[in-house]
Amino acid sequence: MQFIGPLVLFSILMLCGLIFGSIAEKRHYQSIRQRERALVGILTYPQRLPPPQLPAPTTALVVGSVVISADYFKRFIAVLRMLVGGRLDTYETLLDRARREAILRMKEQAEQLGAQSVFNMKLQTAAIAGRSARAGTACLEVVAYGTALIPPHGLSQPPTT
Amino acid sequence: MLISNLEVVPGRRVKEHLGLVQGSTVRAKHVGRDIAASFKNVFGGELQGYTELLNDSREEAMARMQAQAQAIGANAILNVRFSTSSVAQGASELFVYGTAVELA
């Protein structure tokens, strides 16, 4: 009978994670898709240097970052998966969301500066352990950064590569 | 002060190379934020407190790097890179480095 307490707590946590986690994920994907469509005009390149035929623009460093965490359900599923190996698809969507969100935030910053393209975009991921983190940390930071090229005023044709 | 992660600035020439400059900061959030974050670990989603904390520390690290570059007479920092690591539980280090140059 002494197992009932922890078992109830566990199933409550699992249920909370499953319900709220999947609602949050669905909403997040919706907003990501919407904003990606709105910001499609800002071109991002991982290339190191802009093409030399561009008119000399002003440059600015733009950064977007996000800290995201997996829910209880996802973490449990991942722990189960680690027993047999293979794809941890619950974490895959988490990383995908975090990366796209970070890139979007960077693009939003570039848009505010009036830039049309971002060059040398780099993505960086770091696992962050909170004070309460136990064995498995599923709390990660993604930073996206790059150099926004702001075209001189009056010369606003899109870059041709 | 021009900060960029490109290796050259389009339309400008590097006059002098002044070496590596860096800035770093280690920060933690107060316990209340950590507890709030641990609740978020059940439900999942963005940890806004931590995002804010890391953004603040990034700005501070960049300000320190800029001060260092100014002290050696640079007017631009090129090829800037960021790096994050967690030094202890609940604390993270933000490290920014780049090449200080003098642009013509």
PDB file of C-alpha atoms in Angstrom:
ATOM      1  CA  MET A   1       0.000   0.000   0.000  1.00  0.00           C
ATOM      2  CA  GLN A   2       2.937   2.353   0.517  1.00  0.00           C
ATOM      3  CA  PHE A   3       3.468   2.507  -3.249  1.00  0.00           C
ATOM      4  CA  ILE A   4       0.129   4.152  -3.892  1.00  0.00           C
ATOM      5  CA  GLY A   5       1.234   7.662  -2.951  1.00  0.00           C
ATOM      6  CA  PRO A   6       4.256   7.879  -5.288  1.00  0.00           C
ATOM      7  CA  LEU A   7       2.330   6.075  -8.012  1.00  0.00           C
ATOM      8  CA  VAL A   8      -0.501   8.624  -7.897  1.00  0.00           C
ATOM      9  CA  LEU A   9       2.005  11.501  -7.941  1.00  0.00           C
ATOM     10  CA  PHE A  10       3.811   9.924 -10.862  1.00  0.00           C
ATOM     11  CA  SER A  11       0.661   9.479 -12.907  1.00  0.00           C
ATOM     12  CA  ILE A  12      -0.456  13.047 -12.152  1.00  0.00           C
ATOM     13  CA  LEU A  13       2.922  14.371 -13.338  1.00  0.00           C
ATOM     14  CA  MET A  14       2.769  12.201 -16.447  1.00  0.00           C
ATOM     15  CA  LEU A  15      -0.739  13.354 -17.257  1.00  0.00           C
ATOM     16  CA  CYS A  16       0.139  17.008 -16.684  1.00  0.00           C
ATOM     17  CA  GLY A  17       3.177  16.648 -18.929  1.00  0.00           C
ATOM     18  CA  LEU A  18       1.233  14.877 -21.634  1.00  0.00           C
ATOM     19  CA  ILE A  19      -1.712  17.276 -21.703  1.00  0.00           C
ATOM     20  CA  PHE A  20      -0.039  20.648 -21.147  1.00  0.00           C
ATOM     21  CA  GLY A  21       3.086  19.663 -23.042  1.00  0.00           C
ATOM     22  CA  SER A  22       1.270  18.653 -26.201  1.00  0.00           C
ATOM     23  CA  ILE A  23      -0.997  21.713 -26.084  1.00  0.00           C
ATOM     24  CA  ALA A  24       2.030  23.976 -25.661  1.00  0.00           C
ATOM     25  CA  GLU A  25       3.886  22.232 -28.469  1.00  0.00           C
ATOM     26  CA  LYS A  26       0.974  22.523 -30.872  1.00  0.00           C
ATOM     27  CA  ARG A  27       0.592  26.231 -30.086  1.00  0.00           C
ATOM     28  CA  HIS A  28       4.284  26.856 -30.393  1.00  0.00           C
ATOM     29  CA  TYR A  29       4.487  25.179 -33.805  1.00  0.00           C
ATOM     30  CA  GLN A  30       1.510  27.215 -34.956  1.00  0.00           C
ATOM     31  CA  SER A  31       3.134  30.481 -33.942  1.00  0.00           C
ATOM     32  CA  ILE A  32       6.490  29.417 -35.419  1.00  0.00           C
ATOM     33  CA  ARG A  33       4.911  28.651 -38.794  1.00  0.00           C
ATOM     34  CA  GLN A  34       3.004  31.919 -38.781  1.00  0.00           C
ATOM     35  CA  ARG A  35       6.050  34.023 -37.943  1.00  0.00           C
ATOM     36  CA  GLU A  36       8.251  32.145 -40.392  1.00  0.00           C
ATOM     37  CA  ARG A  37       5.799  33.057 -43.131  1.00  0.00           C
ATOM     38  CA  ALA A  38       5.849  36.706 -42.024  1.00  0.00           C
ATOM     39  CA  LEU A  39       9.646  36.885 -41.924  1.00  0.00           C
ATOM     40  CA  VAL A  40      10.303  34.991 -45.140  1.00  0.00           C
ATOM     41  CA  GLY A  41      11.664  38.191 -46.732  1.00  0.00           C
ATOM     42  CA  ILE A  42      14.758  38.176 -44.537  1.00  0.00           C
ATOM     43  CA  LEU A  43      17.240  35.804 -46.097  1.00  0.00           C
ATOM     44  CA  THR A  44      19.656  33.980 -43.830  1.00  0.00           C
ATOM     45  CA  TYR A  45      22.850  32.457 -45.086  1.00  0.00           C
ATOM     46  CA  PRO A  46      25.366  30.310 -43.255  1.00  0.00           C
ATOM     47  CA  GLN A  47      27.976  31.561 -45.723  1.00  0.00           C
ATOM     48  CA  ARG A  48      30.914  33.307 -44.168  1.00  0.00           C
ATOM     49  CA  LEU A  49      31.066  36.290 -46.483  1.00  0.00           C
ATOM     50  CA  PRO A  50      28.464  38.274 -48.375  1.00  0.00           C
ATOM     51  CA  PRO A  51      28.909  38.396 -52.165  1.00  0.00           C
ATOM     52  CA  PRO A  52      31.194  41.264 -53.184  1.00  0.00           C
ATOM     53  CA  GLN A  53      28.760  42.762 -55.696  1.00  0.00           C
ATOM     54  CA  LEU A  54      26.551  44.087 -52.901  1.00  0.00           C
ATOM     55  CA  PRO A  55      26.683  47.836 -52.314  1.00  0.00           C
ATOM     56  CA  ALA A  56      28.596  48.567 -49.101  1.00  0.00           C
ATOM     57  CA  PRO A  57      25.988  48.182 -46.364  1.00  0.00           C
ATOM     58  CA  THR A  58      26.110  48.876 -42.663  1.00  0.00           C
ATOM     59  CA  THR A  59      26.422  45.758 -40.548  1.00  0.00           C
ATOM     60  CA  ALA A  60      25.088  44.840 -37.147  1.00  0.00           C
ATOM     61  CA  LEU A  61      25.353  41.763 -34.968  1.00  0.00           C
ATOM     62  CA  VAL A  62      21.947  40.177 -34.351  1.00  0.00           C
ATOM     63  CA  VAL A  63      21.310  37.553 -31.694  1.00  0.00           C
ATOM     64  CA  GLY A  64      18.303  35.441 -30.837  1.00  0.00           C
ATOM     65  CA  SER A  65      18.186  33.008 -27.963  1.00  0.00           C
ATOM     66  CA  VAL A  66      15.752  30.736 -26.216  1.00  0.00           C
ATOM     67  CA  VAL A  67      15.841  28.427 -23.198  1.00  0.00           C
ATOM     68  CA  ILE A  68      13.423  25.562 -23.510  1.00  0.00           C
ATOM     69  CA  SER A  69      12.596  22.561 -21.383  1.00  0.00           C
ATOM     70  CA  ALA A  70      11.007  19.176 -22.034  1.00  0.00           C
ATOM     71  CA  ASP A  71       7.939  18.169 -20.055  1.00  0.00           C
ATOM     72  CA  TYR A  72       7.787  15.234 -17.646  1.00  0.00           C
ATOM     73  CA  PHE A  73       6.095  12.915 -20.123  1.00  0.00           C
ATOM     74  CA  LYS A  74       8.641  13.525 -22.854  1.00  0.00           C
ATOM     75  CA  ARG A  75      11.507  12.968 -20.482  1.00  0.00           C
ATOM     76  CA  PHE A  76      10.023   9.691 -19.282  1.00  0.00           C
ATOM     77  CA  ILE A  77       9.483   8.456 -22.829  1.00  0.00           C
ATOM     78  CA  ALA A  78      13.062   9.403 -23.656  1.00  0.00           C
ATOM     79  CA  VAL A  79      14.389   7.485 -20.639  1.00  0.00           C
ATOM     80  CA  LEU A  80      12.447   4.415 -21.776  1.00  0.00           C
ATOM     81  CA  ARG A  81      13.784   4.807 -25.291  1.00  0.00           C
ATOM     82  CA  MET A  82      17.337   4.990 -24.046  1.00  0.00           C
ATOM     83  CA  LEU A  83      17.001   1.409 -22.807  1.00  0.00           C
ATOM     84  CA  VAL A  84      16.577   0.086 -26.329  1.00  0.00           C
ATOM     85  CA  GLY A  85      18.346   2.865 -28.230  1.00  0.00           C
ATOM     86  CA  GLY A  86      17.199   4.527 -31.407  1.00  0.00           C
ATOM     87  CA  ARG A  87      15.623   7.851 -32.216  1.00  0.00           C
ATOM     88  CA  LEU A  88      14.434   9.966 -29.317  1.00  0.00           C
ATOM     89  CA  ASP A  89      11.692  11.675 -31.273  1.00  0.00           C
ATOM     90  CA  THR A  90      10.297  13.507 -28.249  1.00  0.00           C
ATOM     91  CA  TYR A  91      13.590  15.372 -27.951  1.00  0.00           C
ATOM     92  CA  GLU A  92      13.871  15.892 -31.687  1.00  0.00           C
ATOM     93  CA  THR A  93      10.778  18.079 -31.805  1.00  0.00           C
ATOM     94  CA  LEU A  94      12.024  19.975 -28.770  1.00  0.00           C
ATOM     95  CA  LEU A  95      15.331  20.833 -30.440  1.00  0.00           C
ATOM     96  CA  ASP A  96      13.602  21.661 -33.697  1.00  0.00           C
ATOM     97  CA  ARG A  97      11.291  24.109 -31.939  1.00  0.00           C
ATOM     98  CA  ALA A  98      14.122  25.712 -30.007  1.00  0.00           C
ATOM     99  CA  ARG A  99      16.276  26.217 -33.111  1.00  0.00           C
ATOM    100  CA  ARG A 100      13.482  27.655 -35.188  1.00  0.00           C
ATOM    101  CA  GLU A 101      12.443  29.958 -32.349  1.00  0.00           C
ATOM    102  CA  ALA A 102      16.003  31.238 -31.888  1.00  0.00           C
ATOM    103  CA  ILE A 103      16.365  31.898 -35.623  1.00  0.00           C
ATOM    104  CA  LEU A 104      13.024  33.696 -35.652  1.00  0.00           C
ATOM    105  CA  ARG A 105      14.065  35.943 -32.787  1.00  0.00           C
ATOM    106  CA  MET A 106      17.268  36.771 -34.591  1.00  0.00           C
ATOM    107  CA  LYS A 107      15.311  37.563 -37.759  1.00  0.00           C
ATOM    108  CA  GLU A 108      12.907  39.769 -35.815  1.00  0.00           C
ATOM    109  CA  GLN A 109      15.859  41.756 -34.536  1.00  0.00           C
ATOM    110  CA  ALA A 110      17.232  42.047 -38.070  1.00  0.00           C
ATOM    111  CA  GLU A 111      13.859  43.220 -39.346  1.00  0.00           C
ATOM    112  CA  GLN A 112      13.730  45.959 -36.712  1.00  0.00           C
ATOM    113  CA  LEU A 113      17.069  47.227 -37.983  1.00  0.00           C
ATOM    114  CA  GLY A 114      15.737  47.314 -41.533  1.00  0.00           C
ATOM    115  CA  ALA A 115      18.029  44.529 -42.749  1.00  0.00           C
ATOM    116  CA  GLN A 116      17.208  42.275 -45.677  1.00  0.00           C
ATOM    117  CA  SER A 117      19.730  39.536 -45.135  1.00  0.00           C
ATOM    118  CA  VAL A 118      21.759  37.924 -42.391  1.00  0.00           C
ATOM    119  CA  PHE A 119      25.152  36.406 -43.176  1.00  0.00           C
ATOM    120  CA  ASN A 120      27.405  33.988 -41.338  1.00  0.00           C
ATOM    121  CA  MET A 121      24.580  32.642 -39.224  1.00  0.00           C
ATOM    122  CA  LYS A 122      25.753  30.326 -36.475  1.00  0.00           C
ATOM    123  CA  LEU A 123      23.696  28.141 -34.191  1.00  0.00           C
ATOM    124  CA  GLN A 124      24.891  27.052 -30.814  1.00  0.00           C
ATOM    125  CA  THR A 125      23.266  24.702 -28.334  1.00  0.00           C
ATOM    126  CA  ALA A 126      24.125  24.343 -24.675  1.00  0.00           C
ATOM    127  CA  ALA A 127      22.584  22.155 -22.000  1.00  0.00           C
ATOM    128  CA  ILE A 128      21.744  24.137 -18.906  1.00  0.00           C
ATOM    129  CA  ALA A 129      21.346  22.532 -15.525  1.00  0.00           C
ATOM    130  CA  GLY A 130      18.961  24.264 -13.187  1.00  0.00           C
ATOM    131  CA  ARG A 131      19.390  23.930  -9.444  1.00  0.00           C
ATOM    132  CA  SER A 132      16.666  21.321  -9.394  1.00  0.00           C
ATOM    133  CA  ALA A 133      18.021  19.290 -12.265  1.00  0.00           C
ATOM    134  CA  ARG A 134      18.352  15.611 -11.568  1.00  0.00           C
ATOM    135  CA  ALA A 135      20.240  13.030 -13.605  1.00  0.00           C
ATOM    136  CA  GLY A 136      18.795  13.935 -16.991  1.00  0.00           C
ATOM    137  CA  THR A 137      18.980  17.576 -17.963  1.00  0.00           C
ATOM    138  CA  ALA A 138      16.487  18.366 -20.641  1.00  0.00           C
ATOM    139  CA  CYS A 139      16.796  22.095 -20.350  1.00  0.00           C
ATOM    140  CA  LEU A 140      18.683  23.636 -23.205  1.00  0.00           C
ATOM    141  CA  GLU A 141      19.634  26.969 -24.592  1.00  0.00           C
ATOM    142  CA  VAL A 142      19.876  27.678 -28.286  1.00  0.00           C
ATOM    143  CA  VAL A 143      21.569  30.811 -29.555  1.00  0.00           C
ATOM    144  CA  ALA A 144      21.389  31.935 -33.159  1.00  0.00           C
ATOM    145  CA  TYR A 145      23.584  34.790 -34.250  1.00  0.00           C
ATOM    146  CA  GLY A 146      24.754  36.406 -37.424  1.00  0.00           C
ATOM    147  CA  THR A 147      25.591  39.663 -39.117  1.00  0.00           C
ATOM    148  CA  ALA A 148      22.686  41.636 -40.518  1.00  0.00           C
ATOM    149  CA  LEU A 149      23.407  43.648 -43.630  1.00  0.00           C
ATOM    150  CA  ILE A 150      21.465  46.883 -43.651  1.00  0.00           C
ATOM    151  CA  PRO A 151      21.306  48.324 -47.169  1.00  0.00           C
ATOM    152  CA  PRO A 152      21.917  52.035 -47.597  1.00  0.00           C
ATOM    153  CA  HIS A 153      18.695  54.034 -47.874  1.00  0.00           C
ATOM    154  CA  GLY A 154      17.233  54.413 -51.349  1.00  0.00           C
ATOM    155  CA  LEU A 155      19.155  51.398 -52.630  1.00  0.00           C
ATOM    156  CA  SER A 156      16.862  48.663 -51.496  1.00  0.00           C
ATOM    157  CA  GLN A 157      17.065  45.966 -54.116  1.00  0.00           C
ATOM    158  CA  PRO A 158      17.197  42.373 -52.900  1.00  0.00           C
ATOM    159  CA  PRO A 159      20.650  40.771 -52.903  1.00  0.00           C
ATOM    160  CA  THR A 160      21.386  38.509 -55.822  1.00  0.00           C
ATOM    161  CA  THR A 161      23.497  35.457 -55.203  1.00  0.00           C
TER     162      THR A 161
ATOM    163  CA  MET B   1      32.360  50.324 -32.061  1.00  0.00           C
ATOM    164  CA  LEU B   2      31.396  47.928 -34.830  1.00  0.00           C
ATOM    165  CA  ILE B   3      30.735  44.366 -33.732  1.00  0.00           C
ATOM    166  CA  SER B   4      30.247  41.698 -36.344  1.00  0.00           C
ATOM    167  CA  ASN B   5      30.739  37.989 -36.806  1.00  0.00           C
ATOM    168  CA  LEU B   6      31.922  38.408 -40.378  1.00  0.00           C
ATOM    169  CA  GLU B   7      35.638  38.146 -40.999  1.00  0.00           C
ATOM    170  CA  VAL B   8      35.813  41.291 -43.086  1.00  0.00           C
ATOM    171  CA  VAL B   9      33.535  44.285 -43.224  1.00  0.00           C
ATOM    172  CA  PRO B  10      32.157  44.836 -46.709  1.00  0.00           C
ATOM    173  CA  GLY B  11      33.464  48.078 -48.171  1.00  0.00           C
ATOM    174  CA  ARG B  12      36.088  48.704 -45.470  1.00  0.00           C
ATOM    175  CA  ARG B  13      39.677  47.706 -45.022  1.00  0.00           C
ATOM    176  CA  VAL B  14      41.373  46.417 -41.899  1.00  0.00           C
ATOM    177  CA  LYS B  15      44.221  48.776 -41.086  1.00  0.00           C
ATOM    178  CA  GLU B  16      45.625  47.078 -38.050  1.00  0.00           C
ATOM    179  CA  HIS B  17      45.097  43.778 -36.289  1.00  0.00           C
ATOM    180  CA  LEU B  18      45.136  44.141 -32.511  1.00  0.00           C
ATOM    181  CA  GLY B  19      44.570  40.600 -31.285  1.00  0.00           C
ATOM    182  CA  LEU B  20      41.939  38.666 -29.416  1.00  0.00           C
ATOM    183  CA  VAL B  21      39.562  40.351 -26.994  1.00  0.00           C
ATOM    184  CA  GLN B  22      37.141  38.555 -24.720  1.00  0.00           C
ATOM    185  CA  GLY B  23      34.440  39.136 -22.165  1.00  0.00           C
ATOM    186  CA  SER B  24      32.765  36.706 -19.827  1.00  0.00           C
ATOM    187  CA  THR B  25      30.294  36.671 -17.000  1.00  0.00           C
ATOM    188  CA  VAL B  26      28.927  34.022 -14.643  1.00  0.00           C
ATOM    189  CA  ARG B  27      25.414  34.522 -13.406  1.00  0.00           C
ATOM    190  CA  ALA B  28      22.689  32.761 -11.491  1.00  0.00           C
ATOM    191  CA  LYS B  29      19.035  33.486 -10.959  1.00  0.00           C
ATOM    192  CA  HIS B  30      17.524  33.689  -7.494  1.00  0.00           C
ATOM    193  CA  VAL B  31      15.944  30.580  -5.975  1.00  0.00           C
ATOM    194  CA  GLY B  32      12.388  31.693  -6.754  1.00  0.00           C
ATOM    195  CA  ARG B  33      13.159  31.616 -10.446  1.00  0.00           C
ATOM    196  CA  ASP B  34      14.765  28.201 -10.106  1.00  0.00           C
ATOM    197  CA  ILE B  35      11.687  26.843  -8.386  1.00  0.00           C
ATOM    198  CA  ALA B  36       9.474  28.308 -11.092  1.00  0.00           C
ATOM    199  CA  ALA B  37      11.754  26.693 -13.672  1.00  0.00           C
ATOM    200  CA  SER B  38      11.477  23.314 -11.974  1.00  0.00           C
ATOM    201  CA  PHE B  39       7.701  23.539 -12.266  1.00  0.00           C
ATOM    202  CA  LYS B  40       8.142  24.313 -15.925  1.00  0.00           C
ATOM    203  CA  ASN B  41      10.140  21.114 -16.185  1.00  0.00           C
ATOM    204  CA  VAL B  42       6.899  19.224 -15.574  1.00  0.00           C
ATOM    205  CA  PHE B  43       4.811  21.095 -18.112  1.00  0.00           C
ATOM    206  CA  GLY B  44       7.484  21.837 -20.667  1.00  0.00           C
ATOM    207  CA  GLY B  45       7.888  25.016 -22.657  1.00  0.00           C
ATOM    208  CA  GLU B  46      10.066  28.060 -22.645  1.00  0.00           C
ATOM    209  CA  LEU B  47      11.816  29.117 -19.452  1.00  0.00           C
ATOM    210  CA  GLN B  48      11.460  32.853 -19.833  1.00  0.00           C
ATOM    211  CA  GLY B  49      13.372  33.642 -16.652  1.00  0.00           C
ATOM    212  CA  TYR B  50      16.429  31.846 -17.957  1.00  0.00           C
ATOM    213  CA  THR B  51      16.133  33.325 -21.438  1.00  0.00           C
ATOM    214  CA  GLU B  52      16.106  36.778 -19.872  1.00  0.00           C
ATOM    215  CA  LEU B  53      19.037  35.924 -17.609  1.00  0.00           C
ATOM    216  CA  LEU B  54      21.154  34.688 -20.490  1.00  0.00           C
ATOM    217  CA  ASN B  55      20.294  37.696 -22.624  1.00  0.00           C
ATOM    218  CA  ASP B  56      21.341  40.034 -19.820  1.00  0.00           C
ATOM    219  CA  SER B  57      24.582  38.159 -19.279  1.00  0.00           C
ATOM    220  CA  ARG B  58      25.318  38.175 -22.989  1.00  0.00           C
ATOM    221  CA  GLU B  59      24.955  41.925 -23.071  1.00  0.00           C
ATOM    222  CA  GLU B  60      27.234  42.277 -20.085  1.00  0.00           C
ATOM    223  CA  ALA B  61      29.859  39.978 -21.591  1.00  0.00           C
ATOM    224  CA  MET B  62      29.735  41.968 -24.824  1.00  0.00           C
ATOM    225  CA  ALA B  63      30.105  45.229 -22.912  1.00  0.00           C
ATOM    226  CA  ARG B  64      33.209  43.849 -21.198  1.00  0.00           C
ATOM    227  CA  MET B  65      34.668  42.717 -24.493  1.00  0.00           C
ATOM    228  CA  GLN B  66      33.955  46.137 -25.955  1.00  0.00           C
ATOM    229  CA  ALA B  67      35.676  47.868 -23.034  1.00  0.00           C
ATOM    230  CA  GLN B  68      38.736  45.704 -23.534  1.00  0.00           C
ATOM    231  CA  ALA B  69      38.815  46.507 -27.240  1.00  0.00           C
ATOM    232  CA  GLN B  70      38.438  50.207 -26.576  1.00  0.00           C
ATOM    233  CA  ALA B  71      41.343  50.115 -24.155  1.00  0.00           C
ATOM    234  CA  ILE B  72      43.705  48.870 -26.866  1.00  0.00           C
ATOM    235  CA  GLY B  73      42.469  51.407 -29.385  1.00  0.00           C
ATOM    236  CA  ALA B  74      40.308  49.243 -31.640  1.00  0.00           C
ATOM    237  CA  ASN B  75      37.303  50.569 -33.468  1.00  0.00           C
ATOM    238  CA  ALA B  76      35.774  47.252 -34.470  1.00  0.00           C
ATOM    239  CA  ILE B  77      35.545  43.649 -33.308  1.00  0.00           C
ATOM    240  CA  LEU B  78      35.255  41.048 -36.022  1.00  0.00           C
ATOM    241  CA  ASN B  79      34.582  37.327 -36.112  1.00  0.00           C
ATOM    242  CA  VAL B  80      32.708  37.355 -32.800  1.00  0.00           C
ATOM    243  CA  ARG B  81      31.749  33.993 -31.272  1.00  0.00           C
ATOM    244  CA  PHE B  82      29.487  33.111 -28.356  1.00  0.00           C
ATOM    245  CA  SER B  83      29.795  30.220 -26.010  1.00  0.00           C
ATOM    246  CA  THR B  84      27.674  29.106 -23.060  1.00  0.00           C
ATOM    247  CA  SER B  85      28.542  26.605 -20.390  1.00  0.00           C
ATOM    248  CA  SER B  86      27.065  25.727 -17.048  1.00  0.00           C
ATOM    249  CA  VAL B  87      29.739  25.970 -14.372  1.00  0.00           C
ATOM    250  CA  ALA B  88      27.638  24.889 -11.416  1.00  0.00           C
ATOM    251  CA  GLN B  89      24.046  23.890 -10.935  1.00  0.00           C
ATOM    252  CA  GLY B  90      21.931  26.977 -11.403  1.00  0.00           C
ATOM    253  CA  ALA B  91      24.763  29.131 -12.714  1.00  0.00           C
ATOM    254  CA  SER B  92      25.941  29.576 -16.252  1.00  0.00           C
ATOM    255  CA  GLU B  93      28.872  31.253 -17.879  1.00  0.00           C
ATOM    256  CA  LEU B  94      28.571  33.372 -20.971  1.00  0.00           C
ATOM    257  CA  PHE B  95      31.728  33.865 -22.948  1.00  0.00           C
ATOM    258  CA  VAL B  96      32.163  36.165 -25.948  1.00  0.00           C
ATOM    259  CA  TYR B  97      35.361  36.554 -27.932  1.00  0.00           C
ATOM    260  CA  GLY B  98      36.464  38.169 -31.135  1.00  0.00           C
ATOM    261  CA  THR B  99      39.287  39.852 -32.981  1.00  0.00           C
ATOM    262  CA  ALA B 100      39.898  43.517 -32.258  1.00  0.00           C
ATOM    263  CA  VAL B 101      40.900  45.476 -35.344  1.00  0.00           C
ATOM    264  CA  GLU B 102      41.314  49.021 -36.464  1.00  0.00           C
ATOM    265  CA  LEU B 103      39.330  49.754 -39.598  1.00  0.00           C
ATOM    266  CA  ALA B 104      40.489  52.328 -42.076  1.00  0.00           C
TER     267      ALA B 104
END
